[in-house]
Coordinates of C-alpha atoms in Angstrom, one line a residue:
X1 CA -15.1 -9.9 -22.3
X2 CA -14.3 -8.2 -19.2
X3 CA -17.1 -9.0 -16.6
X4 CA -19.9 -6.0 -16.8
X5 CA -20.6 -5.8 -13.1
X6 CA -17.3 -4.8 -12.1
X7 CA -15.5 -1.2 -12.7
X8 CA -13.3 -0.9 -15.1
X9 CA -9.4 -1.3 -13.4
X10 CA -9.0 2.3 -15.6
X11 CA -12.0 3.7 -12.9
X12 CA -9.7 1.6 -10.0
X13 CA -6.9 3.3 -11.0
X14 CA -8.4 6.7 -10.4
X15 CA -9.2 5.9 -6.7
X16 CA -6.0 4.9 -5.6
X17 CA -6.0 7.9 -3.7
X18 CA -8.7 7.1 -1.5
X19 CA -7.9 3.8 -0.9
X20 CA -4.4 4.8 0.3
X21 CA -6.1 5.6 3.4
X22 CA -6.8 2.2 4.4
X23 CA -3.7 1.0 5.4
X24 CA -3.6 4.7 7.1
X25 CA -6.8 3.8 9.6
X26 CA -5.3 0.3 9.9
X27 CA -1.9 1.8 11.5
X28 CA -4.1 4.0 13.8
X29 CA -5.4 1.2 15.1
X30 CA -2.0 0.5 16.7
X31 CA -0.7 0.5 20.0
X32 CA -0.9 4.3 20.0
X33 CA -4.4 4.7 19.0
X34 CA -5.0 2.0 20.6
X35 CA -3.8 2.9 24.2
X36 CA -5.3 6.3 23.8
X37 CA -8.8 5.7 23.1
X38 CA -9.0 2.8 25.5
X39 CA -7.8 4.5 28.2
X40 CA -10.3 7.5 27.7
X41 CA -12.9 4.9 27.7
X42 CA -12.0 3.0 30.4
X43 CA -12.1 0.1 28.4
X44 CA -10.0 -3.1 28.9
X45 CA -10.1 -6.8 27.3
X46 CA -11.7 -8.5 30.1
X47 CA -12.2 -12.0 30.0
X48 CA -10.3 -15.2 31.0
X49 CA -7.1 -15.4 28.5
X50 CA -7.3 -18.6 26.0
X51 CA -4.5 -19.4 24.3
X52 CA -6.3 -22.7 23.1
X53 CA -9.5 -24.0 23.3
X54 CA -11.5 -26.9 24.4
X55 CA -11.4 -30.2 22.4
X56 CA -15.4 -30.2 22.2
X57 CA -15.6 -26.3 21.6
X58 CA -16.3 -25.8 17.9
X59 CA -18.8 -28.6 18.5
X60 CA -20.5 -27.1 21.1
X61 CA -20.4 -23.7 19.6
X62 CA -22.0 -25.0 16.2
X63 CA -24.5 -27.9 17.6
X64 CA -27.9 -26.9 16.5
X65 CA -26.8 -23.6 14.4
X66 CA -28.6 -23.7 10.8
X67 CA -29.3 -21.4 7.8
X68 CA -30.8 -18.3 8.3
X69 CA -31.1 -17.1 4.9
X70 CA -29.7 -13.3 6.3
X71 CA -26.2 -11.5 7.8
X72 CA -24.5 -8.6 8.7
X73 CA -21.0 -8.0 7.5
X74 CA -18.7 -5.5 9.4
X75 CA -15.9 -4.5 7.1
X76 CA -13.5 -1.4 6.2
X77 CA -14.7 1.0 3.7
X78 CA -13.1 0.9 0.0
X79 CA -12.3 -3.0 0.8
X80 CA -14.5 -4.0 -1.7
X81 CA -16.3 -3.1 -5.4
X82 CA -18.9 -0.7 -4.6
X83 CA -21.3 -2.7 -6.7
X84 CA -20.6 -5.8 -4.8
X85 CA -20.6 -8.4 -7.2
X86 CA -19.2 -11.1 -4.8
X87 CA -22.0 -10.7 -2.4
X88 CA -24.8 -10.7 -5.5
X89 CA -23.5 -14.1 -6.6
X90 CA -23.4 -15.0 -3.3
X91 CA -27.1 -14.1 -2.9
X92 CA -28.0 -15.8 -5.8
X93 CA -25.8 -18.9 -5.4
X94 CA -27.3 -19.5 -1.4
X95 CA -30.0 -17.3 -1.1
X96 CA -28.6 -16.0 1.6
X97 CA -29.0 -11.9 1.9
X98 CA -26.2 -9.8 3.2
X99 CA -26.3 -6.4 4.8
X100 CA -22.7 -4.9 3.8
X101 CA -21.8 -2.0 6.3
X102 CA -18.5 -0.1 6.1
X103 CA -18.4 0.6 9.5
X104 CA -14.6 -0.3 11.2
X105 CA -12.5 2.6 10.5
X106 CA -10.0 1.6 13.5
X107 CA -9.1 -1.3 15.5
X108 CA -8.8 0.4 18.9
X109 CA -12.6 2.4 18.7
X110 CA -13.8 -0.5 17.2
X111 CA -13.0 -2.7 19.9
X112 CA -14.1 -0.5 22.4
X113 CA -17.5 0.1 20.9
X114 CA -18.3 -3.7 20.6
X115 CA -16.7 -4.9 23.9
X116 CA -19.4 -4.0 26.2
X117 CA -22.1 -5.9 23.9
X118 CA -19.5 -9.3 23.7
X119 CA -19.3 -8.8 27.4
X120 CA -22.6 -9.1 28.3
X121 CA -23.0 -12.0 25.9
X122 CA -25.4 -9.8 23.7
X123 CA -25.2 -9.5 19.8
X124 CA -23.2 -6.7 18.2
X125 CA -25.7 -6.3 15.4
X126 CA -23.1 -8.1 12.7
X127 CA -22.5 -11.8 12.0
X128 CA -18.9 -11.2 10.5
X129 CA -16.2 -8.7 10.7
X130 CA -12.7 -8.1 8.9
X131 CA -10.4 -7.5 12.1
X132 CA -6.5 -6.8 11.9
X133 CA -3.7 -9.3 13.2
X134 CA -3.4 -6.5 15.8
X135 CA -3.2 -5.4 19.6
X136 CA -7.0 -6.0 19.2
X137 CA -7.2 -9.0 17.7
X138 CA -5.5 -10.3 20.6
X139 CA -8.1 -8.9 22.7
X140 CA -10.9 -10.5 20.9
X141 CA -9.5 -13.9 21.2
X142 CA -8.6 -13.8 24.8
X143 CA -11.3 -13.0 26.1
X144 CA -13.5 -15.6 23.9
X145 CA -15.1 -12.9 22.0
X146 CA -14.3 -15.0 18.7
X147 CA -16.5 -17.9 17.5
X148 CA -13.9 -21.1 17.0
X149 CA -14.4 -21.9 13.6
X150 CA -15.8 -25.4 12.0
X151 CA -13.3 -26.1 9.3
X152 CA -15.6 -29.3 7.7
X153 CA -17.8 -25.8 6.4
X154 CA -14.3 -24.0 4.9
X155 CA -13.4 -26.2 2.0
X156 CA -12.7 -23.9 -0.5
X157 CA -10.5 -22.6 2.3
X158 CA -8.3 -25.9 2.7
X159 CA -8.5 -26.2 -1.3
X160 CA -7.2 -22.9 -2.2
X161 CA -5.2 -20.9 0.9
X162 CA -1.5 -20.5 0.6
X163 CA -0.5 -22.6 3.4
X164 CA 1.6 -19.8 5.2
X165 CA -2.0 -18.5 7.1
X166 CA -2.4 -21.4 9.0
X167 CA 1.3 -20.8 10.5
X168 CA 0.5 -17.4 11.8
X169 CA 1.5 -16.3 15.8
X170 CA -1.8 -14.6 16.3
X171 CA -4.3 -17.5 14.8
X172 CA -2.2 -20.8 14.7
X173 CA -4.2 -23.2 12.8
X174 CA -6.8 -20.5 12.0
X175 CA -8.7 -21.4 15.2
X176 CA -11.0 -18.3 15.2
X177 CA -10.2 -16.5 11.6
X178 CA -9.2 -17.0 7.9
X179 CA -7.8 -13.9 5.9
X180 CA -9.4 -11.8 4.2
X181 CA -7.0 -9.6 2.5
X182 CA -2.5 -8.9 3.7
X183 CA -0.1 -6.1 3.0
X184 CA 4.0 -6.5 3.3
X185 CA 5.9 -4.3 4.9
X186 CA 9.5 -4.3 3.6
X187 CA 11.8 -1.4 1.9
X188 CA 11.1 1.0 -1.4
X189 CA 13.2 2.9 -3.0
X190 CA 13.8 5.2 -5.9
X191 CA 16.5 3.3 -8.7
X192 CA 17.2 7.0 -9.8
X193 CA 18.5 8.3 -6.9
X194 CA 20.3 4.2 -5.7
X195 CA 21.7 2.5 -8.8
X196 CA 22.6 -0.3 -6.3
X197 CA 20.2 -3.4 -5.9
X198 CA 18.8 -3.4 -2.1
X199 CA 18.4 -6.3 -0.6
X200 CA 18.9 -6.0 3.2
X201 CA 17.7 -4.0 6.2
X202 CA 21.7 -3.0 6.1
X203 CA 20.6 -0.7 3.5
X204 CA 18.6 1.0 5.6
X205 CA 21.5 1.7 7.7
X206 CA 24.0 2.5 4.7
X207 CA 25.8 6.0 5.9
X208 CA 26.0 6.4 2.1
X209 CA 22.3 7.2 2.1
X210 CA 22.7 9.2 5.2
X211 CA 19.8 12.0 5.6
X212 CA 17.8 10.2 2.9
X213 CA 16.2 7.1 4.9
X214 CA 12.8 6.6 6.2
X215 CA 11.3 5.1 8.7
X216 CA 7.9 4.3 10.3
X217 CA 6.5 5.8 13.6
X218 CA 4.3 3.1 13.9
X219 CA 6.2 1.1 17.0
X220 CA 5.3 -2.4 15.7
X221 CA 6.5 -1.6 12.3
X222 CA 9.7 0.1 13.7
X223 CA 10.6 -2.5 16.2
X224 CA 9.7 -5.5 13.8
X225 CA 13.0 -4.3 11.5
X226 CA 14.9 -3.5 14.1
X227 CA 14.5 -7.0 15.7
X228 CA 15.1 -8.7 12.2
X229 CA 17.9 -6.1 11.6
X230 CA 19.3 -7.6 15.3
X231 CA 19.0 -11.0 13.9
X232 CA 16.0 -11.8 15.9
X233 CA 12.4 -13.4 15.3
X234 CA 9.6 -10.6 16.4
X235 CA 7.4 -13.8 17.2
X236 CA 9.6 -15.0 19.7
X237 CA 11.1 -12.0 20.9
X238 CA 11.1 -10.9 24.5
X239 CA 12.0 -7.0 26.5
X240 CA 16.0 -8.6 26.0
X241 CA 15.4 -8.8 22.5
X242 CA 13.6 -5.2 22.2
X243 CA 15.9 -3.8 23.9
X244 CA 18.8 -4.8 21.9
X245 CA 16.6 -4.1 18.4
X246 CA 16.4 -0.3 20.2
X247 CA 19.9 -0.4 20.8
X248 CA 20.3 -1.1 16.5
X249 CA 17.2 1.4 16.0
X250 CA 19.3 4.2 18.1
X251 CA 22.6 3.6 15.8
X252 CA 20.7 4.6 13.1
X253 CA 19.3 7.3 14.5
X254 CA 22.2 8.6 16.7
X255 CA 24.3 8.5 13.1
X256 CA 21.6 10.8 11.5
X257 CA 21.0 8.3 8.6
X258 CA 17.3 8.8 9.4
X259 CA 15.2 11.6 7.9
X260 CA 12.0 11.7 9.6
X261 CA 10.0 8.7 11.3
X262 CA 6.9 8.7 8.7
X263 CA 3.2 7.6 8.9
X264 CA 1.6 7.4 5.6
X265 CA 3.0 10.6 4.3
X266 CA 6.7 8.9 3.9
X267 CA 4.7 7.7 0.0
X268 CA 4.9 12.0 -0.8
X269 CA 8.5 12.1 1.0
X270 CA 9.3 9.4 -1.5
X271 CA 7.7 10.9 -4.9
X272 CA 9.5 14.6 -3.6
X273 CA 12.5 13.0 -3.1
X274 CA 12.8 13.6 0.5
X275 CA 13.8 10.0 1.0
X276 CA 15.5 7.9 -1.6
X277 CA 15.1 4.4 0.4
X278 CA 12.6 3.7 3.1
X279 CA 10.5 1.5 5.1
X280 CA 7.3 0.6 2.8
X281 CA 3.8 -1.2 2.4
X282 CA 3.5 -2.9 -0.3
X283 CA -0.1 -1.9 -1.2
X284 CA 0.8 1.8 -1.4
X285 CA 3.9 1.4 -3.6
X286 CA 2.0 -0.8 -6.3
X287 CA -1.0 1.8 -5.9
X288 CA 1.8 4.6 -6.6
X289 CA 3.5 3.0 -9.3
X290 CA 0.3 2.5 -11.1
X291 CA -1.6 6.0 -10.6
X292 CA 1.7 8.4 -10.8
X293 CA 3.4 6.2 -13.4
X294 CA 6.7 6.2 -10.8
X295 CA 8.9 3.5 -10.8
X296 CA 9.7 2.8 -7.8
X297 CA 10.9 -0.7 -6.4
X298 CA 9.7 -2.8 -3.5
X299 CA 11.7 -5.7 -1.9
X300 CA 11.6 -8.0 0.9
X301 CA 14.9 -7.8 2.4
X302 CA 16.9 -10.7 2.6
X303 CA 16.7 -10.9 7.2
X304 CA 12.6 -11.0 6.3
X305 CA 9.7 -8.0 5.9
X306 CA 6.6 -7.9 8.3
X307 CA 2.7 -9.4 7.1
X308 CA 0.2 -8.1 8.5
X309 CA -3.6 -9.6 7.5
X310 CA -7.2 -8.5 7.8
X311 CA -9.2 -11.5 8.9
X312 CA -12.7 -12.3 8.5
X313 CA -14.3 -13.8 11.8
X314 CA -17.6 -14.3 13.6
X315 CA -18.6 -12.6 16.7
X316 CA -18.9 -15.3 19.5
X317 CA -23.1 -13.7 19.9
X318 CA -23.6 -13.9 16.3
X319 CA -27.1 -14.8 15.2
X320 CA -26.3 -16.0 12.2
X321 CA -23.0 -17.9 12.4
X322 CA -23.8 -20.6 9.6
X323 CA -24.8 -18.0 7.1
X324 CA -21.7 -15.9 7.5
X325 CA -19.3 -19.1 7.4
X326 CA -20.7 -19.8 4.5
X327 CA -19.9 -16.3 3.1
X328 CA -16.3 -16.7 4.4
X329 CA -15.7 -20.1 2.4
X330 CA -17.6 -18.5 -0.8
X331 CA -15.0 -15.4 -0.8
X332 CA -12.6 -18.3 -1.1
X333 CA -13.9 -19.4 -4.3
X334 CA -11.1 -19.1 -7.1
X335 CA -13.0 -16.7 -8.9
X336 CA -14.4 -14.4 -6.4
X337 CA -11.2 -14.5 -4.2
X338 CA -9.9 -12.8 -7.6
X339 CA -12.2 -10.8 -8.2
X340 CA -11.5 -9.1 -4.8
X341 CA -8.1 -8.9 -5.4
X342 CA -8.7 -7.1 -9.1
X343 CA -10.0 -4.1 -6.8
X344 CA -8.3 -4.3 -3.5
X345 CA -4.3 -4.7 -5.0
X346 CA -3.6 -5.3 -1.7
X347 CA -1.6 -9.6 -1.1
X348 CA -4.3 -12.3 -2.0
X349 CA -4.5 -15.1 0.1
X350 CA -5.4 -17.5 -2.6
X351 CA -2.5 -18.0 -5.0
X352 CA -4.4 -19.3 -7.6
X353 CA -6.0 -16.3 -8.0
X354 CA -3.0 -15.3 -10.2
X355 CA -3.5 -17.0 -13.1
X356 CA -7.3 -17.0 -13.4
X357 CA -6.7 -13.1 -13.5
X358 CA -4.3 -13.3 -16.3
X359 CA -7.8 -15.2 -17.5
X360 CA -9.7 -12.4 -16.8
X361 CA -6.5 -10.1 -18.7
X362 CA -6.7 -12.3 -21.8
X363 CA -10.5 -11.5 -22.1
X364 CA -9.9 -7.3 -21.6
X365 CA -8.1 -5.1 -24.0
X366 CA -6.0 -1.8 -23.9
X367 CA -5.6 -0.4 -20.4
X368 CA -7.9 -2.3 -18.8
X369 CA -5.5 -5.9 -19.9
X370 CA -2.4 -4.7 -19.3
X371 CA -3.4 -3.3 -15.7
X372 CA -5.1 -6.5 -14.6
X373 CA -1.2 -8.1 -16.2
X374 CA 0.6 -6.0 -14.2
X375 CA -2.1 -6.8 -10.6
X376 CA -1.5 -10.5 -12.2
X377 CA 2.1 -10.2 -12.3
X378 CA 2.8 -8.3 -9.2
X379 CA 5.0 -9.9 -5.9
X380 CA 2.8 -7.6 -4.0
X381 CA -0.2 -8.9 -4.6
X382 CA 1.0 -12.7 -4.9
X383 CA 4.2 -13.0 -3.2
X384 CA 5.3 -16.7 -4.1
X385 CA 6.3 -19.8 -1.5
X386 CA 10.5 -18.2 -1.3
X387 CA 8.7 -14.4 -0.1
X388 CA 6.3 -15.8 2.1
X389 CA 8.6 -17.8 4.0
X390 CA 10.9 -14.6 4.5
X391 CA 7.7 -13.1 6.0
X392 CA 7.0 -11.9 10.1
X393 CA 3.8 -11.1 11.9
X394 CA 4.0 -8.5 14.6
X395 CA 5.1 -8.8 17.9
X396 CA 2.5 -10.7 19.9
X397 CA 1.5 -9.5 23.5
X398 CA 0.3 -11.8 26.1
X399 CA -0.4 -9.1 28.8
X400 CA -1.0 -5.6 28.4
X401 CA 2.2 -5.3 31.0
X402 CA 4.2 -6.6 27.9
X403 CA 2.7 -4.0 25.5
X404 CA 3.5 -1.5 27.9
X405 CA 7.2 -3.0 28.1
X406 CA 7.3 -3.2 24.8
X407 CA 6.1 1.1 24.2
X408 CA 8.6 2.3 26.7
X409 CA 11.6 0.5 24.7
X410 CA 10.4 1.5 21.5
X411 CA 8.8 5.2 22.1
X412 CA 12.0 7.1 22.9
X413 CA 13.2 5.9 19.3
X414 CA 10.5 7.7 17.5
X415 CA 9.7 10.9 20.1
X416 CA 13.3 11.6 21.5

């Protein structure tokens, strides 16, 4: 029997539009938004920059910390069931009581409202937060606003992680954060208007599909296909290798083969036919599909599609640091890590989540099986080892003179 304390997926279903806002406040918290609200603030990452730590840090950091029995959780709204069954069970498996607040809307306010606090060494009034592989996150870590984490407490972790994570540019070895949720960025497109299969970033390019292309205004987005379009690695990239992806950006632009340069909206310019091939996240396409009953394809191109992850880490001034560890390695456990993904759609960290929902399918019936089959069976919500490997995390910035590099190479593509 389908588990009682958990909507039905036919209720899920109805709130995809909502939820396609999520990804929307995650792109405002870009280098735009970012920039913008920071600057009105006067706010800057201050801190000494620390692209490692110290070999005793996590011990020092954790000597003495115990049990509380209480947290604070910082997350993003609609990111999980509204009923919060993973945090009753977690209550009643530790004892432990959380306070859930859905209180980070964007990564560039939120950062600015919890600096000062992190600064001063004072408590920001929550023992974990889900925080983007962003501009910000960047910030956080560099200026040793991030607790370093004690792995011998993250077992389910090690057990059940796809291995990718602990590769990623901004958090090698998952020093400071483990994911929470990820979303791919990579192409969509409408097989009734392309009867071709699409398989590269040259597709976006294709004259034959000239006026009919989209692509993102979001700069990191942009530049990351432009740079794997180039042939080049957004991780190791530098202002020579921007500059030629801008160069590769401008061709496409220059031969009018792009539409319009899209936020969110380019999902409508898509269902309207506006577009018949464009740059896509994942999350919104399978959300699409499965409300409006389109069939619209998703693919990772052959050159490689951008990840970007939501990660779950603990303020360096927590006051409860051991109690919302704990919470990080429970969300890890197989069946609660698919239990989140059952409502979120958006990519699982935990493969084996896959096949204890087709579990979870083979105990439902009607609409509720056969949409929990097709969340079980989807490449964007478990992408397998060959898609991960084909995967890219943003460009990462080690001085805010290198963002700024980075925005006046980029910003003429999308404004000019």
């Amino acid at each position: 029997m389908y588990p009682t304390d958990k909507p039905s997926p036919s209720l899920l279903r109805g709130m995809t539009q909502s939820r396609l806002g999520r990804r929307d406040a995650l792109r405002l918290g870009g280098l735009s938004a970012m920039g913008a609200f920071l600057a009105a603030c006067g706010v800057e990452g201050k801190g000494k920059p620390q692209a490692s730590i110290a070999p005793d840090a996590v011990a020092k950091f954790w000597s003495g910390k115990t049990q509380s029995g209480k947290l604070d959780f910082a997350n993003w709204p609609l990111y999980m069931d509204p009923k919060k069954p993973e945090l009753k069970k977690f209550t009643q498996k530790t004892g432990i009581q959380v306070t859930y607040d859905e209180v980070i809307q964007e990564m560039g306010p939120w950062f600015a409202k919890v600096q000062p606090q992190l600064s001063a060494g004072q408590s920001i009034g929550y023992d974990l937060m889900v925080i983007t592989n962003s501009v910000q996150f960047g910030q956080f870590r560099d200026s040793g606003f991030l607790a370093p984490l004690d792995h011998s407490k993250l077992p389910n972790y090690a057990a059940n992680a796809a291995k990718s994570y602990a590769t990623s540019s901004y958090d090698p070895g998952n020093v400071f954060s483990i994911p929470y949720a990820s979303g791919i960025t990579g192409i969509a497109y409408d097989p009734s208007k392309i009867k071709e299969p699409v398989t590269s970033l040259a597709d976006l390019w294709n004259p034959k599909y000239k006026g009919k292309v989209g692509m993102f205004k979001d700069l990191q987005e942009l530049a990351n296909f432009g740079l794997l379009a180039a042939g080049l690695d957004p991780s190791k990239s530098d202002e020579t290798s921007w500059k030629a992806a801008a160069a590769k950006l401008k061709e496409q632009k220059d031969g009018d083969i792009v539409r319009n340069y899209y936020d969110q909206s380019y999902v409508d310019a898509l269902g309207k036919g506006e577009v018949w091939i464009t740059q896509a996240w994942s999350g919104d396409i399978f959300q699409k599909n499965v409300s409006d009953g389109t069939n619209f394809k998703f693919v990772i191109p052959s050159e490689g599609g951008t990840i970007w992850t939501d990660n779950m880490a603990i303020p360096v001034t927590a006051a409860n640091p051991v109690d919302a560890i704990t919470l990080m390695d429970f969300l890890y456990e197989l069946d609660n890590a698919t239990t989140l993904a059952e409502y979120i759609n958006y990519v699982c960290p935990v493969p084996g989540a896959q096949a204890q929902m087709k579990k979870h399918a083979a105990a439902a019936s009607g609409e509720d099986r056969d949409f929990l089959l097709s969340v079980a069976d989807s490449p964007l919500v478990f992408p397998g080892d060959a898609e991960y490997k084909r995967l890219h995390y943003y460009v990462n910035f080690n001085t805010a003179e290198e963002k700024n590099d980075f925005e006046r190479v980029f910003q003429p593509i999308v404004l000019g």
